Short mmCIF file of C-alpha atoms in Angstrom, two decimals:
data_model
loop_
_atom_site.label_atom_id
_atom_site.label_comp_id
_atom_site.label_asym_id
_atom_site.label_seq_id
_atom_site.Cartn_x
_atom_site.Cartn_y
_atom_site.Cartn_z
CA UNK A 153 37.15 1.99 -8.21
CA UNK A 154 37.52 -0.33 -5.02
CA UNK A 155 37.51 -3.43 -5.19
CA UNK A 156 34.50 -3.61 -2.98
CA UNK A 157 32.55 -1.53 -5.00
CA UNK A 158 32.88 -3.53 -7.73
CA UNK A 159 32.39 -6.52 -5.88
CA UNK A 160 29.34 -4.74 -4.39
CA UNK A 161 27.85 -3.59 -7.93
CA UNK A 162 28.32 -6.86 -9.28
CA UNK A 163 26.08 -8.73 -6.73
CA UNK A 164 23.33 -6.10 -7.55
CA UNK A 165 23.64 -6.66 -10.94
CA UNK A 166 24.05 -10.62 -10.87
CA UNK A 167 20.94 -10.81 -8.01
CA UNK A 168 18.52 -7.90 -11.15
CA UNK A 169 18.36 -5.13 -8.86
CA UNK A 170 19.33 -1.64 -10.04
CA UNK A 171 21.84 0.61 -8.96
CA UNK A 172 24.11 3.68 -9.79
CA UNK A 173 27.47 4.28 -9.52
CA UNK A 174 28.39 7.95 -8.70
CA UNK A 175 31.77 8.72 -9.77
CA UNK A 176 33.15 12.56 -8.88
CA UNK A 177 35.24 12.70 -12.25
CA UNK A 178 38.00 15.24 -10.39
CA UNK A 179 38.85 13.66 -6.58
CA UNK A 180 37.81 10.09 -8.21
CA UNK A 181 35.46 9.45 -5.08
CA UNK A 182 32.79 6.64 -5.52
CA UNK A 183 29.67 5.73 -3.78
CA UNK A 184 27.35 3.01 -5.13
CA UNK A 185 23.19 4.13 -4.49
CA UNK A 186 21.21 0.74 -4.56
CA UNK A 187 17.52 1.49 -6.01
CA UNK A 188 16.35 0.70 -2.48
CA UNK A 189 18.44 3.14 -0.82
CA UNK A 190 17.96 6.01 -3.40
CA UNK A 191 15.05 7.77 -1.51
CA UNK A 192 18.05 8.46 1.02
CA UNK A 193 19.45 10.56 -1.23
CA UNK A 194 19.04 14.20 -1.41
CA UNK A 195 18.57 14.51 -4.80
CA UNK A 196 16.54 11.51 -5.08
CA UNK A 197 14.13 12.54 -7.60
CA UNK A 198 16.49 13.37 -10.14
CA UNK A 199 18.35 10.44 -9.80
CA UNK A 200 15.66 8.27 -9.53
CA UNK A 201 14.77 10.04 -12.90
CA UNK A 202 18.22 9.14 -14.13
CA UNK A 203 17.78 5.18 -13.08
CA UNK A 204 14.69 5.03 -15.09
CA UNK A 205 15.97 6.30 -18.07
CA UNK A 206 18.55 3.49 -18.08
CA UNK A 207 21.03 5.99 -19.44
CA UNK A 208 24.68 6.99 -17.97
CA UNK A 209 25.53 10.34 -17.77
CA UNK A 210 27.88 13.23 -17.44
CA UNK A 211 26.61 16.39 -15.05
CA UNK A 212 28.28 19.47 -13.48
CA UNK A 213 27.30 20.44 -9.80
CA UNK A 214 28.49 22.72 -7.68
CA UNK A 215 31.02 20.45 -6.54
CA UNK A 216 32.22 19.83 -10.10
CA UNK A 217 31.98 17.12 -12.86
CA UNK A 218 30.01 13.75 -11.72
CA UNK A 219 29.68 10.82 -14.08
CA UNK A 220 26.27 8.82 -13.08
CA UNK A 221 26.50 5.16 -14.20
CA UNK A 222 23.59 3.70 -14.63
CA UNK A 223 22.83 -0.22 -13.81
CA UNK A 224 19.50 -1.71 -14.94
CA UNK A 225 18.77 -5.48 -15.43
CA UNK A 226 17.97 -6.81 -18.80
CA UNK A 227 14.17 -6.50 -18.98
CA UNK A 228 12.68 -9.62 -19.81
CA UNK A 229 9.46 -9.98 -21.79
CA UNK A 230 7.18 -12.96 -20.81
CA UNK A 231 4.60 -13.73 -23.65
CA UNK A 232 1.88 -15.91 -22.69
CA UNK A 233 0.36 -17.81 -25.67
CA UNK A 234 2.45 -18.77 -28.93
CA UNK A 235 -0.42 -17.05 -30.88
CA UNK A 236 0.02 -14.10 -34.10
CA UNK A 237 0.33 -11.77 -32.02
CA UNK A 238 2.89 -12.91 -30.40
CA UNK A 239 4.66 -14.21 -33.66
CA UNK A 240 4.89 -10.24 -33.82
CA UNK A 241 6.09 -9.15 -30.78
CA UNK A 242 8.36 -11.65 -29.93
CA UNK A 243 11.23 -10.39 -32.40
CA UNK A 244 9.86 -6.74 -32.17
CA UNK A 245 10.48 -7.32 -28.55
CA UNK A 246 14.11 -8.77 -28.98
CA UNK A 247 15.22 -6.19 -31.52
CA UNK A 248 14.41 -3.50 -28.53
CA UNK A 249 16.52 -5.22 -26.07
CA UNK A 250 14.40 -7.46 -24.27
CA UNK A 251 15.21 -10.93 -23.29
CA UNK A 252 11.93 -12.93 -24.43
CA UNK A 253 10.14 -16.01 -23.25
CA UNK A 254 6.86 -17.13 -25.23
CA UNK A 255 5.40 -19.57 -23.08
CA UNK A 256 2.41 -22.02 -24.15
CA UNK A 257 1.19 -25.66 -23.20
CA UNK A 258 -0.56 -26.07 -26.71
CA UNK A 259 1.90 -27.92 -28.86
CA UNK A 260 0.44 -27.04 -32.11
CA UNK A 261 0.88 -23.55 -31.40
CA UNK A 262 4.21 -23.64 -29.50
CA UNK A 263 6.23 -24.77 -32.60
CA UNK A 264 9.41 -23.73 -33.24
CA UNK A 265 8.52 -23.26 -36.86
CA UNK A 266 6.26 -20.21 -35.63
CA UNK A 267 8.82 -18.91 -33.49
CA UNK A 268 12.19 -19.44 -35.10
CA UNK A 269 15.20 -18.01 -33.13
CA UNK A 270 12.51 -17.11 -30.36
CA UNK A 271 13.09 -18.54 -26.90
CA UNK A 272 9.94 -20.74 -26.11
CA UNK A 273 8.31 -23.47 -24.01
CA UNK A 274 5.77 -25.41 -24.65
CA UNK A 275 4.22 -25.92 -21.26
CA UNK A 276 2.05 -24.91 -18.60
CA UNK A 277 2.81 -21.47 -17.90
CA UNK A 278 2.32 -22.10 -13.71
CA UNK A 279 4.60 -25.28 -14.05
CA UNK A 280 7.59 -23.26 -16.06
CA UNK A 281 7.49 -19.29 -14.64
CA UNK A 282 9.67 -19.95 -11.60
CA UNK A 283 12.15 -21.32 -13.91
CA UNK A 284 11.71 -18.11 -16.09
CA UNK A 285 11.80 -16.07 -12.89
CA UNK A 286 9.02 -12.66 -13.44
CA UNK A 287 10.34 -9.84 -11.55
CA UNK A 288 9.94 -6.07 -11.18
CA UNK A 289 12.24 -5.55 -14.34
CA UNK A 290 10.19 -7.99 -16.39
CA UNK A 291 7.17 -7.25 -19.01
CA UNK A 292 4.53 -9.38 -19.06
CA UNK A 293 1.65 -9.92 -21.71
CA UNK A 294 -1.09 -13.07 -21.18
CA UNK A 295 -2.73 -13.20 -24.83
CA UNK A 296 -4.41 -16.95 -24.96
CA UNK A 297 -8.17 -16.09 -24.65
CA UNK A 298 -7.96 -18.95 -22.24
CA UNK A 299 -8.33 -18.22 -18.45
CA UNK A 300 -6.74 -22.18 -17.73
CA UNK A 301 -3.22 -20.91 -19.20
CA UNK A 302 -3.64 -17.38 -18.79
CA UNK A 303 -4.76 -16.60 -15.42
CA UNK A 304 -2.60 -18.01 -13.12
CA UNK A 305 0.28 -16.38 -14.85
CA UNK A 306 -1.19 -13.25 -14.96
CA UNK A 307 -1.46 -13.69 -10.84
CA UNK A 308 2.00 -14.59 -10.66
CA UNK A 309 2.76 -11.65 -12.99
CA UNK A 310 0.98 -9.03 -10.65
CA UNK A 311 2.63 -10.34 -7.24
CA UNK A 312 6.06 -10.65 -8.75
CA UNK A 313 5.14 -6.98 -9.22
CA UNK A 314 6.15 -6.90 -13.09
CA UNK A 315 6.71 -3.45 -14.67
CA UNK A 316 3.88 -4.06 -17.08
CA UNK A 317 1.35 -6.44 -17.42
CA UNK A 318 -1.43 -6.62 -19.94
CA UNK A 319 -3.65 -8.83 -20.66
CA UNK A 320 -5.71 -9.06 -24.69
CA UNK A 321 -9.44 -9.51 -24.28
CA UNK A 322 -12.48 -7.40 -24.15
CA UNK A 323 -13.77 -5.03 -21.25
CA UNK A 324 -16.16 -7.80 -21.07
CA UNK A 325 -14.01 -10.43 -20.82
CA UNK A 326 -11.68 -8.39 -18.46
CA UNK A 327 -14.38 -7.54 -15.93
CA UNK A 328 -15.51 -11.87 -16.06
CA UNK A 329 -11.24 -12.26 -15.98
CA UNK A 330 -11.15 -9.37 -13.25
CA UNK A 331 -13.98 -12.03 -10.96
CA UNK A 332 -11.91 -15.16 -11.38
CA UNK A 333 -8.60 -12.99 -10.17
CA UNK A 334 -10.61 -11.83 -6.84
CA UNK A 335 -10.88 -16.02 -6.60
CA UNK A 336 -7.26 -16.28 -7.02
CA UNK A 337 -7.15 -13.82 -4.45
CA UNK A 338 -5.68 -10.80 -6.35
CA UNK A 339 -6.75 -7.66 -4.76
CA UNK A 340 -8.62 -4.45 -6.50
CA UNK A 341 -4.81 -2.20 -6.08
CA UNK A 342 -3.39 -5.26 -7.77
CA UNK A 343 -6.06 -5.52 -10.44
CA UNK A 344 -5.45 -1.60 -11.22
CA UNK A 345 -2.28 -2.71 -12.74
CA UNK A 346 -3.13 -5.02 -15.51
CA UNK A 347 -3.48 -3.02 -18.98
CA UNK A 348 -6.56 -4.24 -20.54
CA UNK A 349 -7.81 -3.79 -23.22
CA UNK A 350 -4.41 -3.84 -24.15
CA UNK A 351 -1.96 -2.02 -25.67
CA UNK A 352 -1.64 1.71 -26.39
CA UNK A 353 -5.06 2.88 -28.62
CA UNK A 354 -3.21 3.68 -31.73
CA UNK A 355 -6.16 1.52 -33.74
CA UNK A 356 -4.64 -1.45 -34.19
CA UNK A 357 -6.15 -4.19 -35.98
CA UNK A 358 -3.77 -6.86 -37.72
CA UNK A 359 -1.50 -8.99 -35.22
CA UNK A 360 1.32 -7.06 -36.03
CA UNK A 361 -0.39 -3.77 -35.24
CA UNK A 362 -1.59 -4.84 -32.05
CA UNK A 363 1.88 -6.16 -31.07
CA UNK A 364 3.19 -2.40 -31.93
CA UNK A 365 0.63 -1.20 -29.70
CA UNK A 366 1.96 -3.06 -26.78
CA UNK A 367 5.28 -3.38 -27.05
CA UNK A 368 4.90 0.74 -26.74
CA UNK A 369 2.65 0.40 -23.77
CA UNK A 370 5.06 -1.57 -22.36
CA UNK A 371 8.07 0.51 -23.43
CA UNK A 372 6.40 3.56 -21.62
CA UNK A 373 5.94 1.69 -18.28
CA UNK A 374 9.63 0.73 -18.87
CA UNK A 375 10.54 3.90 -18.73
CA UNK A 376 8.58 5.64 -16.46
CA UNK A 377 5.85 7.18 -18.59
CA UNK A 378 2.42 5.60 -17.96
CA UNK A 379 0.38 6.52 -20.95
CA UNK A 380 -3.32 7.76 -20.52
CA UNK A 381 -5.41 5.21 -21.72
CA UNK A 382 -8.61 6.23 -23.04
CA UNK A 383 -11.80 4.41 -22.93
CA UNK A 384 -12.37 2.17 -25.48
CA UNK A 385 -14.97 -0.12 -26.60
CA UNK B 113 27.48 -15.48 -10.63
CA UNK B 114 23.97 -15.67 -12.76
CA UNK B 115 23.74 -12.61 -15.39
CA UNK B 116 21.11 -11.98 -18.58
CA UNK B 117 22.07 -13.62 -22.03
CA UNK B 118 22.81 -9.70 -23.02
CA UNK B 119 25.44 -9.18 -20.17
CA UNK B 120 27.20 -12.54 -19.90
CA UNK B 121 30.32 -13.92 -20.48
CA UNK B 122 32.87 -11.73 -22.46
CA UNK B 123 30.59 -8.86 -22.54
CA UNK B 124 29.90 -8.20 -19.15
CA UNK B 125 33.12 -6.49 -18.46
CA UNK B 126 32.55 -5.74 -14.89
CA UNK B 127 32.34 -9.20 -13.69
CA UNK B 128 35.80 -9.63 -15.73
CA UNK B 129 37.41 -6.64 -14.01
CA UNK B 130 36.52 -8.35 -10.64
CA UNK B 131 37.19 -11.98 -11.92
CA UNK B 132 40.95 -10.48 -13.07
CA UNK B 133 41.09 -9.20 -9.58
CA UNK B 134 40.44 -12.24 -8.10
CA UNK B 135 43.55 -13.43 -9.71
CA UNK B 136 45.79 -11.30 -8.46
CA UNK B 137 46.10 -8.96 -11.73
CA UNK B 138 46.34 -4.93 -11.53
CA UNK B 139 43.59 -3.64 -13.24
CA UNK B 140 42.08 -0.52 -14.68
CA UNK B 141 38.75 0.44 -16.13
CA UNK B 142 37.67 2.86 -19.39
CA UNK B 143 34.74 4.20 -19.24
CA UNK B 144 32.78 6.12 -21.73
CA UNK B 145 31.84 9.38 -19.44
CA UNK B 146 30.61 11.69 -22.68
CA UNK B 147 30.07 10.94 -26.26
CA UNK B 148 29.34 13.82 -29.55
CA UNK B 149 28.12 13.29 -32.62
CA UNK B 150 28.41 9.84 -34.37
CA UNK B 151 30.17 8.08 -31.00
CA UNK B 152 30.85 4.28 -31.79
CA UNK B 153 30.36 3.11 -28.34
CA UNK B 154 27.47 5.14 -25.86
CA UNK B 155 28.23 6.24 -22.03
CA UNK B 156 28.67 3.83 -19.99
CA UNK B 157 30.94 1.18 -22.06
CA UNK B 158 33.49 -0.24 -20.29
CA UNK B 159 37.28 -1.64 -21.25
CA UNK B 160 38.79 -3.73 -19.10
CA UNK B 161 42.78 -3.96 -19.03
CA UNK B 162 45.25 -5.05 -16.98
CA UNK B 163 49.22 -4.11 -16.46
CA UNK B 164 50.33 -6.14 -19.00
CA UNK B 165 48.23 -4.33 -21.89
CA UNK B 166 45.71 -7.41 -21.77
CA UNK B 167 42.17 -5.96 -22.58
CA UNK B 168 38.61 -6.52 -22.93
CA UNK B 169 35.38 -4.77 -23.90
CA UNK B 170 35.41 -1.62 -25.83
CA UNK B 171 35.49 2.14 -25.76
CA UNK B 172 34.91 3.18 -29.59
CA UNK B 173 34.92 0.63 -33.07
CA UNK B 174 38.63 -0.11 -32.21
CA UNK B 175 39.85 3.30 -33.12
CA UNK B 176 41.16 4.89 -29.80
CA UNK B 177 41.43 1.58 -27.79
CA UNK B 178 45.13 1.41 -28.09
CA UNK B 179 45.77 4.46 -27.13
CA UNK B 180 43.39 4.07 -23.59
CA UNK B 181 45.40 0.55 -22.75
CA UNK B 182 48.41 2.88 -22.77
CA UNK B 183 47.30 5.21 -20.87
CA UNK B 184 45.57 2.75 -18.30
CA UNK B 185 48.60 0.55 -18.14
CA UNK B 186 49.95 4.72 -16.49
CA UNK B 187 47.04 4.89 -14.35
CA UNK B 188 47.95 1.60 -12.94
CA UNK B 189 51.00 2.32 -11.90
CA UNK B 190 50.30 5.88 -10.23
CA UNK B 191 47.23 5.13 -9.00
CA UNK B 192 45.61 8.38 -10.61
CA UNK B 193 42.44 8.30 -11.85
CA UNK B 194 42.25 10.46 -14.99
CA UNK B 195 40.06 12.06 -18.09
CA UNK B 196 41.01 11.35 -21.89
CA UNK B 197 39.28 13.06 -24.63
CA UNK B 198 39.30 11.80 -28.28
CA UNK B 199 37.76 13.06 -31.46
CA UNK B 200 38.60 13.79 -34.77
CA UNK B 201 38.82 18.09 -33.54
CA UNK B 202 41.65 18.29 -31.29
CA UNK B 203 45.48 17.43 -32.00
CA UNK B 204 45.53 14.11 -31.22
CA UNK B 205 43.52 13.31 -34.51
CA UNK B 206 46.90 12.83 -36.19
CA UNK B 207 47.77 10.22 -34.14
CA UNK B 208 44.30 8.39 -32.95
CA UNK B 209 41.22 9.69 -33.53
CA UNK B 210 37.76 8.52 -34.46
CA UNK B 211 37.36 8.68 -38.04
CA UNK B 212 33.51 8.77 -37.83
CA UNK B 213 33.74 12.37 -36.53
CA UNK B 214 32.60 11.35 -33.06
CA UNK B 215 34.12 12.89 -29.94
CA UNK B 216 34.53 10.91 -26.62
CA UNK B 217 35.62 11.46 -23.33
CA UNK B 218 36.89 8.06 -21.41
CA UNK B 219 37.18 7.79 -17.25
CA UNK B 220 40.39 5.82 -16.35
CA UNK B 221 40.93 4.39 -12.90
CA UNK B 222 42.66 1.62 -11.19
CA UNK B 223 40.46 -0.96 -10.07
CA UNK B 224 41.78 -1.79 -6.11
#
């Protein structure tokens, strides 16, 4: 590897942007394909296919053996309200890889007896996400009830373009949250994204449950695989 | 340089590779290219070593990293990129193998 690839790589990597490194395991010849630059490619479907699944291979071509490294960020999961839910998915989050944030101004639910070993603030969620940083590798899940702390985060959310956003409430209370968004000046395209109700429908009903529901439904944006989402009630 | 709690410090062996660099060290990299069965370590894991035998990271549970320093502290000095293969089905079981009954194939190349 040259040095400037590696020097190269490494600023993707430090600055969360994706990349692969393509590695012709015979001549040892190198080329490093941002995400940005991978339409570019001829092959860019499959190896857009390969940068989503977040794993490294081995492939022959007709030009022999290539290795395909694969460089995602961490995804991060940004949990808005210290609530049971998120008691759930917070650790359920971490044990599948994801760096986790809970985030919540109410002290008596942002305790770190409820969320031992979790990383979380107890603060305004608009005051403390550009600390956090929510970007296109990031999961994000607004679960209050309260439009004061969650809707300006879910805003931010959608125009930092997160990978998955949801939001827990109603179709009810999504179509009043959907009104207060067009306020905030969030756009119908943008509104499209947010998952809500949330979660995948696998019936869920205890915290935990629910938390299963959309840690999955966040797992299959993650990795490419939008899941139908049925009506529900 | 800014990385992820899950990639920093002493695991994020690429950053190391270019840190060594930046102090004037020869150094190679191992990379997991190909893993069967029960592989300790998946594609894409990275050792880090330099001329002296120094490493970092890791290729398998400890089993077969001896034997890619040696052959990296080679690489360094030809310049060669090359292929190793490990597993407990070929020859070199005798000498280092994986004893979970994984096979492995490791990338070697001088970092320049």
């Amino acid at each position: 590897m040259e040095a400037t690839l590696l020097k190269a790589l490494n600023e993707e990597r430090a600055a969360r942007r994706a990349a692969l490194v393509i590695t012709d395991l015979a001549s040892g010849a190198q080329r490093l394909v941002r995400e940005a630059g991978i339409d570019e490619e001829t092959d860019a479907g499959h190896l857009r296919q390969i940068l989503l699944s977040g794993k490294s291979r081995t492939e022959a071509t007709d030009n022999g053996e290539r290795f395909i490294e694969v460089h995602l960020p961490a995804a991060k999961f940004v949990i808005i309200g210290a609530v049971h839910i998120s008691q759930a998915l917070a650790p359920m989050a971490m044990a599948t890889g994801f760096d986790v944030t809970v985030i919540d101004p109410r002290t008596a639910f942002a305790t770190p007896e409820r969320f031992a070993g979790i990383n979380l603030i107890a603060d305004w969620p608009e005051d403390v996400l550009p600390g956090v940083g929510l970007d296109r590798w990031c999961a994000f899940a607004a679960v209050t009830h309260d439009p004061k702390i969650d809707d300006a985060a879910l805003a931010a959310a959608l125009k930092a373009e997160c990978f998955y956003v949801g939001a827990l409430g109603s179709r009810k209370t999504h179509a009043k949250r959907l009104e207060r968004l067009s306020a905030l000046g969030i756009g119908a395209d943008m509104q499209a994204r947010i998952h809500a109700p949330i979660g995948l429908d696998i019936g869920a009903q205890s915290p935990s449950e629910i938390a299963v529901a959309v840690l999955a439904e966040a797992i299959a944006a993650l990795r490419g695989r939008e899941s139908k989402r049925e009506a529900r009630g | 340089m800014s990385m992820s709690s899950a990639e920093s410090s002493q695991n994020d062996i690429l950053a190391i590779a270019q840190s060594w660099l930046g102090e004037g060290r020869d150094v190679a990299l191992a990379t997991v290219i190909e893993t069967w069965g029960s592989a300790p370590r998946p594609v894409g894991s990275h050792l880090v070593i330099d001329s002296g035998g120094a490493f970092m990271g890791s290729v398998s549970g400890g089993c077969v990293e001896g034997a890619v320093v040696t052959e990296a502290v080679d690489v360094i000095g030809s310049g060669k990129s090359k292929v190793l293969e490990f597993g407990v089905a070929d020859e070199t079981a005798w000498q280092v193998g994986l004893s979970c009954g994984g096979r492995i194939r490791v990338y070697v190349e001088k970092v320049s």
